[in-house]
Each structure stands twice: as C-alpha cells, then as structure tokens.
Coordinates of C-alpha atoms in Angstrom, one line a residue:
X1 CA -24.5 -0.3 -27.1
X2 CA -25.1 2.9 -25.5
X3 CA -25.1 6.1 -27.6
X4 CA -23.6 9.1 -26.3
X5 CA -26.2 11.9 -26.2
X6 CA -26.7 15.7 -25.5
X7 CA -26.1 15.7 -21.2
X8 CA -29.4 16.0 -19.0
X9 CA -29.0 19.8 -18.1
X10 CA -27.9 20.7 -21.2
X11 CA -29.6 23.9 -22.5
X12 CA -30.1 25.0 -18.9
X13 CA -28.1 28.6 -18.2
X14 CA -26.5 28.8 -14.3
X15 CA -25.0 32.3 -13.2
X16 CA -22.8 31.4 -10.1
X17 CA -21.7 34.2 -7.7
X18 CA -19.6 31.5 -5.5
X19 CA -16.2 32.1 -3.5
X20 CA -14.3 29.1 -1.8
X21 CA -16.5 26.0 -1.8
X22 CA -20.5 25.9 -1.3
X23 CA -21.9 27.4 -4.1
X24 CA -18.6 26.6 -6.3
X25 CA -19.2 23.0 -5.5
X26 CA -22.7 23.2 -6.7
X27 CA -22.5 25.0 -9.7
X28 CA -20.1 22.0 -10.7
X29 CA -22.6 19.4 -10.3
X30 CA -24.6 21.5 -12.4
X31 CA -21.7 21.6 -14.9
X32 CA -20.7 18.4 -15.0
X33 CA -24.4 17.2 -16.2
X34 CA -24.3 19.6 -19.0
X35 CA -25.3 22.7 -17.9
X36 CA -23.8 26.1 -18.9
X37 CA -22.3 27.5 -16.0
X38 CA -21.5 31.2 -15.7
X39 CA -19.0 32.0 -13.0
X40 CA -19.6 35.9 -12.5
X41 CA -15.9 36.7 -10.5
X42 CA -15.1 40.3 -8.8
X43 CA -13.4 42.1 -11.2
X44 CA -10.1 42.5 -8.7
X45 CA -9.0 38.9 -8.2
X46 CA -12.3 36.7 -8.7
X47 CA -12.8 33.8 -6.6
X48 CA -10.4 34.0 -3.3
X49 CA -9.5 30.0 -4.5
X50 CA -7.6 31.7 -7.2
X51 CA -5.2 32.6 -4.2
X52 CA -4.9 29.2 -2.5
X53 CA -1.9 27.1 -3.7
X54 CA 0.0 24.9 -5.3
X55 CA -0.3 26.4 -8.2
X56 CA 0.6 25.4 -12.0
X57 CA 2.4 28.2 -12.6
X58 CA 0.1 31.7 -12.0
X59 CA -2.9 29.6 -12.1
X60 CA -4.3 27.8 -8.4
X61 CA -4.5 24.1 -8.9
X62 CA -7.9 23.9 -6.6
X63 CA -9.5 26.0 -8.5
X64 CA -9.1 24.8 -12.0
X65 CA -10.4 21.4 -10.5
X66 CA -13.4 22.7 -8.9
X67 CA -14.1 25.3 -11.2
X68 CA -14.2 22.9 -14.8
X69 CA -16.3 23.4 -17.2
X70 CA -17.5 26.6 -16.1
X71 CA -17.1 30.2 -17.9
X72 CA -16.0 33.2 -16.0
X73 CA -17.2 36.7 -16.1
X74 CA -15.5 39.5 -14.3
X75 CA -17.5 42.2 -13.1
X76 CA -17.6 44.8 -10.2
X77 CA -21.2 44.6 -9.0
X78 CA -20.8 47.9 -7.1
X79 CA -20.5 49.6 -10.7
X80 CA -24.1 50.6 -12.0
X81 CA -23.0 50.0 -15.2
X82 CA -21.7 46.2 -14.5
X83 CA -24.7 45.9 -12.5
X84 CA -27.0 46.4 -15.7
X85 CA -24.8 44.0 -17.7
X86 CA -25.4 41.8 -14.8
X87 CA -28.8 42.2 -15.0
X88 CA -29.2 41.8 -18.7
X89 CA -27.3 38.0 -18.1
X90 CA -29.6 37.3 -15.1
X91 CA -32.6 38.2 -17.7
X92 CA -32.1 34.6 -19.9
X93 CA -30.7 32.3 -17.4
X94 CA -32.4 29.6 -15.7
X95 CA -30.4 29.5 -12.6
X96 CA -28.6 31.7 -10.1
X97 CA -26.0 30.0 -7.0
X98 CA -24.4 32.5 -4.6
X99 CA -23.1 31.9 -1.2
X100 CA -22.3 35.4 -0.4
X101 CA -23.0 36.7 3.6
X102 CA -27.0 36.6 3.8
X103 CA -28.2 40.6 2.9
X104 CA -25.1 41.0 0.8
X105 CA -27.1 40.1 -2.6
X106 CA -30.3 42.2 -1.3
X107 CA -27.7 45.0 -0.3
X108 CA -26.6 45.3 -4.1
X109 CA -30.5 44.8 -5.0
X110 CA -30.0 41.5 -6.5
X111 CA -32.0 39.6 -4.1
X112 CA -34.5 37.1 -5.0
X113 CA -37.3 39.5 -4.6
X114 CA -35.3 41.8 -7.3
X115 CA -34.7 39.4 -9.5
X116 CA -38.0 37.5 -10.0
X117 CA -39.0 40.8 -11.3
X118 CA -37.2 40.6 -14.4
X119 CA -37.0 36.9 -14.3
X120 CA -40.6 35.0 -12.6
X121 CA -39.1 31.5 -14.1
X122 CA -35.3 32.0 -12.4
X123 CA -34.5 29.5 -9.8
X124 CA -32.6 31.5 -7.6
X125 CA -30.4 28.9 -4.3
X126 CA -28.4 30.6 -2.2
X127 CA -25.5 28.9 0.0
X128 CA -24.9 30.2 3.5
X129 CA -23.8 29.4 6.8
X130 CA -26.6 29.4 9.5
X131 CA -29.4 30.0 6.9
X132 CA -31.1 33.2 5.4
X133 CA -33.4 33.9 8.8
X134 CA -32.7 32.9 12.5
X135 CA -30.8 34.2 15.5
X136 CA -27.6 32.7 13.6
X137 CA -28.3 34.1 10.3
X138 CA -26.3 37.3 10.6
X139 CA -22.8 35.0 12.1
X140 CA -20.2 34.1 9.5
X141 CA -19.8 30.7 9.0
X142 CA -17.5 28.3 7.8
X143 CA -17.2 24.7 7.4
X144 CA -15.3 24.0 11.0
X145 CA -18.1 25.9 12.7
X146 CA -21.3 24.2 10.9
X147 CA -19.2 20.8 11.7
X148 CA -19.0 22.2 15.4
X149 CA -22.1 23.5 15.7
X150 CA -23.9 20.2 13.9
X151 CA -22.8 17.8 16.1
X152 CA -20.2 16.0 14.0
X153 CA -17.5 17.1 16.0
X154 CA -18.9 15.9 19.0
X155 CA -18.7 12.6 17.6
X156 CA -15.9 12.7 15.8
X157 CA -12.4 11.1 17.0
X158 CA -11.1 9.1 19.8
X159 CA -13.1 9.1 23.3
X160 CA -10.9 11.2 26.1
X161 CA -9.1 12.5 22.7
X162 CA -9.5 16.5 21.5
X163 CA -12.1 17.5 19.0
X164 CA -11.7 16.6 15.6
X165 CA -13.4 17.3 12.7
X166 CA -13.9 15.3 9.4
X167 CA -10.7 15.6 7.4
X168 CA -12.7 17.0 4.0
X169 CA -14.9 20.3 4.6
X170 CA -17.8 17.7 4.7
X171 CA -20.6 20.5 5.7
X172 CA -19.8 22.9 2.6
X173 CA -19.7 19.9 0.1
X174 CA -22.7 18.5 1.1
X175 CA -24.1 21.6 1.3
X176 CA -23.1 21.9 -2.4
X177 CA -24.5 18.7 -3.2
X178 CA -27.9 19.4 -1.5
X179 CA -27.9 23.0 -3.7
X180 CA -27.1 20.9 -6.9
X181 CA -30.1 18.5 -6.1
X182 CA -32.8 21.5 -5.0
X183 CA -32.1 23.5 -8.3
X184 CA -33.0 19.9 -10.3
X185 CA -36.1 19.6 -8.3
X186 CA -36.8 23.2 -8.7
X187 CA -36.2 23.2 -12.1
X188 CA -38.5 19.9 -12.6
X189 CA -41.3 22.2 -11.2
X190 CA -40.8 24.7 -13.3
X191 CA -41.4 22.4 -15.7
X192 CA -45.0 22.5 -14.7
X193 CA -45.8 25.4 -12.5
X194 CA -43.5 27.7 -15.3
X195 CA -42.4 29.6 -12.2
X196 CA -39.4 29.5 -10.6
X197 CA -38.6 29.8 -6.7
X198 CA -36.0 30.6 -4.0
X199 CA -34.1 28.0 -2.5
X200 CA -32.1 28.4 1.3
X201 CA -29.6 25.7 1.8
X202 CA -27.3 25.9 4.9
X203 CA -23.8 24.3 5.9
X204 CA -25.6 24.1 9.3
X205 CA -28.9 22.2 8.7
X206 CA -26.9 20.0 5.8
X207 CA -24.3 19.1 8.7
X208 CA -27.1 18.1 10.9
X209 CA -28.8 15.8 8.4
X210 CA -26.3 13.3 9.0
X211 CA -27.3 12.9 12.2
X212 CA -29.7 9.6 11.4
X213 CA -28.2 6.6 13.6
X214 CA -28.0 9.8 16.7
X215 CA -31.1 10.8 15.9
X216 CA -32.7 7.5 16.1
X217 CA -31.2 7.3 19.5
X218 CA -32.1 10.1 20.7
X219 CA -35.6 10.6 20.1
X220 CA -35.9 7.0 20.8
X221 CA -33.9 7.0 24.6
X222 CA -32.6 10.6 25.1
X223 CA -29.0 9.4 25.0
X224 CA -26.6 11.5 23.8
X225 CA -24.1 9.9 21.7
X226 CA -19.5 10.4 21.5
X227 CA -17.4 9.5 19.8
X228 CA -15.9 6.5 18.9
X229 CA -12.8 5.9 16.9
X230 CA -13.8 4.5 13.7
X231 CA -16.3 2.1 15.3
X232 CA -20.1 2.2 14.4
X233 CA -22.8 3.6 16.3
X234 CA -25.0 0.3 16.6
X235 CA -23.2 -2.3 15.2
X236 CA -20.1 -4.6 16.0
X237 CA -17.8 -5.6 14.4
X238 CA -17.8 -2.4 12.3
X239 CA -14.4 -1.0 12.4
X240 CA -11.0 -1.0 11.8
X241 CA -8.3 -3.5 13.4
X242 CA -4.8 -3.8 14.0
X243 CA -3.0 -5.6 11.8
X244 CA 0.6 -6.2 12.0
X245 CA 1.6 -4.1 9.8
X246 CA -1.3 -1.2 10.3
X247 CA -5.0 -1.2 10.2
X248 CA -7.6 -3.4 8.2
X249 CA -11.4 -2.2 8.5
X250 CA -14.3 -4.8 9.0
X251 CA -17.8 -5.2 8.9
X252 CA -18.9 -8.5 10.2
X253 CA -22.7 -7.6 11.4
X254 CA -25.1 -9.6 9.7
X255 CA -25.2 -13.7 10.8
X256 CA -24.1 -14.4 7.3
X257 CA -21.1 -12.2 7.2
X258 CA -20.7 -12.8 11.3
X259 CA -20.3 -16.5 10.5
X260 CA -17.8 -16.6 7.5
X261 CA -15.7 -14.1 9.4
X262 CA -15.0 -16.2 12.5
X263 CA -14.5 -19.1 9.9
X264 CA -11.9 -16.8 7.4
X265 CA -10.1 -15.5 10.8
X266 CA -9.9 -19.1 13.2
X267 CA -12.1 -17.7 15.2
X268 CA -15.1 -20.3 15.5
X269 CA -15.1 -20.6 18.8
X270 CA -16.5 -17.2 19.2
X271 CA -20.0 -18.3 17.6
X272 CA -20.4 -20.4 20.7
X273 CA -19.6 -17.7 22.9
X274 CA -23.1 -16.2 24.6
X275 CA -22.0 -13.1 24.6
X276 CA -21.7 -12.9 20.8
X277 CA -24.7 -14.7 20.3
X278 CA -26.1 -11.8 18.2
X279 CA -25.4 -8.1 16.9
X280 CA -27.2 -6.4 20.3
X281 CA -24.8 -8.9 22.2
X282 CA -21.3 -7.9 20.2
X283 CA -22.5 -4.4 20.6
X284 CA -22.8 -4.5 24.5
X285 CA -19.7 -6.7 24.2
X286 CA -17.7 -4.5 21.8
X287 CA -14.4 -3.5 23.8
X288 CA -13.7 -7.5 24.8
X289 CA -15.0 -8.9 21.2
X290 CA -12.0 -6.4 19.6
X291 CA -9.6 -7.2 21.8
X292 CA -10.4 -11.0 20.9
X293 CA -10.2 -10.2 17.2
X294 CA -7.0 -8.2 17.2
X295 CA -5.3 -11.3 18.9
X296 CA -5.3 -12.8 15.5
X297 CA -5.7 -9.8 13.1
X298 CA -2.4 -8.1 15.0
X299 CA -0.6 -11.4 13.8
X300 CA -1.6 -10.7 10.1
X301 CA -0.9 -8.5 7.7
X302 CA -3.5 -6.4 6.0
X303 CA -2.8 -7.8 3.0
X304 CA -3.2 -11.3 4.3
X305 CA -6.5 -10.7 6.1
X306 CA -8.2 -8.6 2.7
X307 CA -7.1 -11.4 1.1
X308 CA -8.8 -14.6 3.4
X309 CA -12.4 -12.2 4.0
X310 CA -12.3 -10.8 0.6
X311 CA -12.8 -14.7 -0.9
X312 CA -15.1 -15.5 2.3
X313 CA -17.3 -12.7 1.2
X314 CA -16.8 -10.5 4.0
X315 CA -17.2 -6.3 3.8
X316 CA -13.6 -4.9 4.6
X317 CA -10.9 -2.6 3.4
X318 CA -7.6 -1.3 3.7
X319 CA -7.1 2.2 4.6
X320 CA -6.0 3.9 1.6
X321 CA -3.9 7.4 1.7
X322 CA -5.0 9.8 -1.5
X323 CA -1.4 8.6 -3.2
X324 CA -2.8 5.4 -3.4
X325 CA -6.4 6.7 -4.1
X326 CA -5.4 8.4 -6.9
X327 CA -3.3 5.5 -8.5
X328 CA -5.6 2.8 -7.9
X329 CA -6.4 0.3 -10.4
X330 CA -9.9 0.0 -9.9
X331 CA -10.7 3.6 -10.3
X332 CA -8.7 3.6 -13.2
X333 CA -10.6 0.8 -14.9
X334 CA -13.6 2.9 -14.6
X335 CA -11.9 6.0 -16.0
X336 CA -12.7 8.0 -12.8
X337 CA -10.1 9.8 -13.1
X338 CA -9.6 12.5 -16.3
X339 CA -7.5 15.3 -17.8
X340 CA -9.1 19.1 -18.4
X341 CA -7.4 20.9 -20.7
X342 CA -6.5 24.7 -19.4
X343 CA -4.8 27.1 -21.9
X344 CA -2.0 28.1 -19.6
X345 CA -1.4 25.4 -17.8
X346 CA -1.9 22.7 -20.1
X347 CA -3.9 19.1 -19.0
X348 CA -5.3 19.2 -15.4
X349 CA -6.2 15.8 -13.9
X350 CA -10.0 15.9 -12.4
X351 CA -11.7 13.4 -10.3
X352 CA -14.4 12.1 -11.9
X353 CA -17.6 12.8 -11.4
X354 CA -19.8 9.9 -9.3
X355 CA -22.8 9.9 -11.2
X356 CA -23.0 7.9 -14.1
X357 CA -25.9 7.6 -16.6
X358 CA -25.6 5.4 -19.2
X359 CA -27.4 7.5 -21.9
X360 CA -26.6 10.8 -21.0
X361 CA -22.6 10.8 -19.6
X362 CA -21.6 13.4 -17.5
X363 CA -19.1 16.5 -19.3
X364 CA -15.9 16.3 -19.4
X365 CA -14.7 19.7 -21.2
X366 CA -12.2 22.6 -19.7
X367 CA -10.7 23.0 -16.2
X368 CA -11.6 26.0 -14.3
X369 CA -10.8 29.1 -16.8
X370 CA -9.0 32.2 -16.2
X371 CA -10.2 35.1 -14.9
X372 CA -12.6 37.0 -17.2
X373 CA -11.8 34.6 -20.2
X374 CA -15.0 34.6 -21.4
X375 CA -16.8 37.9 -20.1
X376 CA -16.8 39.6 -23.7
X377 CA -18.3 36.5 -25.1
X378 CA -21.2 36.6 -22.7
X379 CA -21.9 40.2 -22.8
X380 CA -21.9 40.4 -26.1
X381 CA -24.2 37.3 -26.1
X382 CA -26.7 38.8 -23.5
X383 CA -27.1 41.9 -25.7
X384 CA -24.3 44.5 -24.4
X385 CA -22.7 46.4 -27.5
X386 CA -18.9 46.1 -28.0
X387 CA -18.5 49.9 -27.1
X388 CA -20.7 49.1 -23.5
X389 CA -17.8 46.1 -22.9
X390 CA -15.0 48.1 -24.1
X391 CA -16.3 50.6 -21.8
X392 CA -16.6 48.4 -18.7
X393 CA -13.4 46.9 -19.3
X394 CA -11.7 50.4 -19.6
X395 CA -13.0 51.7 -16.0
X396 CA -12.3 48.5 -14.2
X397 CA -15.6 47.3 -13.9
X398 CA -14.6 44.4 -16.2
X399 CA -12.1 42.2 -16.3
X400 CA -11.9 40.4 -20.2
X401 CA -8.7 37.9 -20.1
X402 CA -9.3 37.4 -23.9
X403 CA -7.3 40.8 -24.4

C-alpha cells in the first residue's frame, strides 16, 4: 500500500511573471508536483485572465483553474522600490517563468544576465513567441500565429476546406509543458553543476516539434503534406466513420487488429481483396476502402459498432463533447477530476493533473488566489519590514488583498 509522501518538487521556490497561458501553464506543472509557486501580478489588475469570463461572481473562472495552487504577489515592477522587494524574492528562489515580449524583462534589468548576479543557482525559462533571438524575435505572437506559422494549420481540417486551427491553444500549452520539463532537467543539473542556467522555449519551435510523421516524409521524399479530415498521415483505417447516428473513430492498421475488424464489422471479404492486402495497400486505397466501410458502419449506430470492436479488441472511440468529458465515468473512477477550494467563490472543480506517481501524488491544494492575497506574507518572508510593505502598498506599488 502506497504511502503518501512530501511531492517531488516540494521545497523548490518558482517566481512566475506569466499573463494568459505559456508561462501560467507551466508554473502549474510546477505546482501541481509540489512546488511553491509565486505568481508576481501587476499591481493594476494582475494577470489579463483575471478579465476573461464566466466568472464566479468577481473572480474569472479560467483563472482560478489554471492558476491553483499558486500564491500571488502584486507589485508594480516600474516602482524602484517594488523592484527591490522583487529582487530580495528573486534572491532565495530556485526558479523564475515569464513570458513577457522578449527585452521587456532586460528593459526593467531583470534579465537573466541581471539576475544570475544575485542568484548563480536560479534557473531562469522564459516563454515567448518566436524565441529570444532571430529575425522573428521582436514580432508578437500568439498561439494562432505559432499554429500558422508551424505548419499545423496547413494540415489541419478538411482538403479544399478553409484553414483551421486545433480547437485548444495547442502551441502555448505545449509550450508550457516543454518549460515545466526544461526547469526539471535544469534543476537536475543543478543538482550537480550547483549552477543554474537560462532556458528559451518558443510557441513556435514547440508547434513545429509535432511535425514527426511530415518530417519523416519530407526529408525522406520532399513531399509536402495537407490536410486530411481526421485521417492519419500513413496509415489506413485510422479515422473516424459515419455511423448512423454520427461518427465512430477507428484504428484497424496492424494485421491483427485489420483482421478482427473485417470479422467484428461483416466485412471478411475485404481480406481477400488485393488491394487491402496490407497497410501501404489500404493507404494508397484509402478513399475506396472508407467508402466500403461506411456501407456498413453508416447502418450502425455508434453505440452498436463501440460495442462489436470494443469485445473484438479493436482501437476505436466515440467522439465525445467536453459535457460528456467531464461527466464520464471512467475519469471519474480515477478521480481525475477535483474541487479547489477558493475563499470567495467557494469549491472550484479542476481537471486533474495527468501525471501520476504512486509515491509521491501530485497537489491538490487552492484554486488560483486572489489578487495580492499573499504579497505581505512573502515580503515579509523574503526580509521586507512591515513599514517597507505598508509603504508599497500605500503608493500603489503593492497590491495586499489580505487587507
């Protein structure tokens, strides 16, 4: 029986300057494996997520799910003396994430090169849209433009249909996720080297990374691929299917799963057929080996086909919309889902995090917290005397929720 123990990253101090989603994202990962996460907001309105509705009453309900288990500090970074109470917090951490315009941290002399002089161990990732250096560097970006300029859009949708772009703002998360994973590794060496290091992760470059099936093509033959509805770049049948009452997806590639499908679905006189004879075969055959299949799948409900190649033991799926994602009763048997307790607003329902470690669990603590809730707490923490925070809270350069 596993014990429930102190979380991985516990111990390990983050300072996150992160508006909308990259670096926000990130610091999250960080969070949910234990670490203590210090949001550091503009003192006039924070976050811009605070903004975005629905909200639970005053508070913004995307924010107090991406922002859990964090603490926020408000401070005006323009203001020398919230600059030195910056600087004092930026002394003991471990960690900084920002995804601020690259030069707008070195403009306010809070680069990396800054930094290191008052912290050598900090492990300092920033978040942007094109990258710290190149001809794109100075461009703002945002997730529809690093999914445009990445290639995803080019393969995204229907052939002959307009562009589209993936429904979730794919290039920032992964960006985050890629930021999360660098700080780890980053961290791990300064377990050895006992420096730390600067880390440059883009929305651009992380889109492009998911370029391995076109990249293999490419470099391989020079073609360019399109898109292609939901279908799969090499494979077939790898897709989803009419059914008569909507759409089922399949995937029936190997010879295993290729042979109870045709079996499940009536369709064994396909295996005879030489132009299905194998999976380079149905690929160059796709658009007449669909049309075959959806004679019988368009007859069936989804229901009914899930059903017959769920017991043959073939890959497939219904298409889900998030109501029923976020009711479903195998995610709930897993206790994916969870409820953050926020002090206006009462429980907030999170998705869960993915990763799941058997001795060390993941937090599950507070939803995102109000503006400056915790900024006397951590200044006083970090050395600043109550008359210094009294004092930055009386000009404006901090904001202190807690009164």
């Amino acid at each position: 029986m596993s014990t429930k123990r102190t979380p991985p990253l516990a111990g390990v101090t983050v300072v996150e300057i992160g508006a909308f989603m990259a670096a926000p994202f990130a610091a999250m990962q960080l969070a949910d494996l234990g670490a203590d996460v210090i949001k550091v907001e503009h003192a006039v309105g924070g976050d811009p997520v605070r903004q975005t509705g629905p909200f639970l009453g005053t508070e913004s309900s995307p924010f107090v799910r991406i922002n859990r288990n964090k603490r926020s500090v408000a401070l005006d970074l323009k203001s020398p003396d919230a600059r030195r109470a910056f600087l004092r917090l930026v002394e003991r951490a471990d960690v900084l994430v920002e995804n601020l315009r690259p030069g707008a941290m070195r403009r306010l002399g809070l680069g990396y090169e800054d930094l290191r002089e008052i912290n050598p161990r900090l492990v300092y990732a920033s978040a942007s849209g094109w990258g710290q250096d190149g001809p794109l560097a100075g461009l703002p970006g945002l997730d529809i433009m690093a999914q445009a300029r990445s290639g995803l859009m080019s393969i995204t949708g229907h052939p002959g249909g307009p562009p589209a772009k993936v429904g979730v703002p794919i290039c920032d998360l992964v960006c985050g996720l890629y930021v999360a994973l660098a700080v780890t590794a980053a961290l791990r060496e300064r377990d050895r080297s006992d420096a730390g290091q600067y880390i440059d992760v883009s929305l651009y470059e992380a889109g492009v990374s998911f370029a391995v099936w076109e990249a293999g093509k490419y470099f391989a033959t020079g073609e360019v691929g399109g898109p292609m509805g939901s279908a799969h770049q090499s494979n077939a049948p790898y897709q989803a299917v009419h059914s008569s009452d909507g759409y089922v997806t399949i995937g029936a590639t190997t010879p295993r799963n290729w042979q109870a499908f045709c079996d499940a679905l009536g369709l064994t006189h396909l295996l005879d057929d030489p132009r299905y004879a194998d999976a380079f075969s149905r690929l160059a055959n796709r658009t007449e080996l669909i049309g075959t299949i959806e004679t019988v799948t368009s007859t069936m409900s989804t229901d009914e086909i899930v059903e017959r190649l769920n017991k043959a033991g073939v890959p497939c799926a219904p298409i889900a919309d998030y109501g029923e994602v976020f009711t479903d009763e195998h995610l709930a048997a897993r206790d994916f889902f969870w409820d953050a307790e926020h002090p206006t607003v009462g429980p907030v329902r999170q998705l869960g995090s993915p990763m799941r470690l058997s001795e060390t669990p993941v937090r599950r603590d507070g939803a995102g917290p109000m503006l400056g809730a915790d900024t006397r707490e951590v200044l006083a923490a970090v050395g600043c005397s109550p008359k210094e925070i009294e004092g930055l809270v009386a000009s404006g350069a901090a904001v202190a929720a807690d009164g």
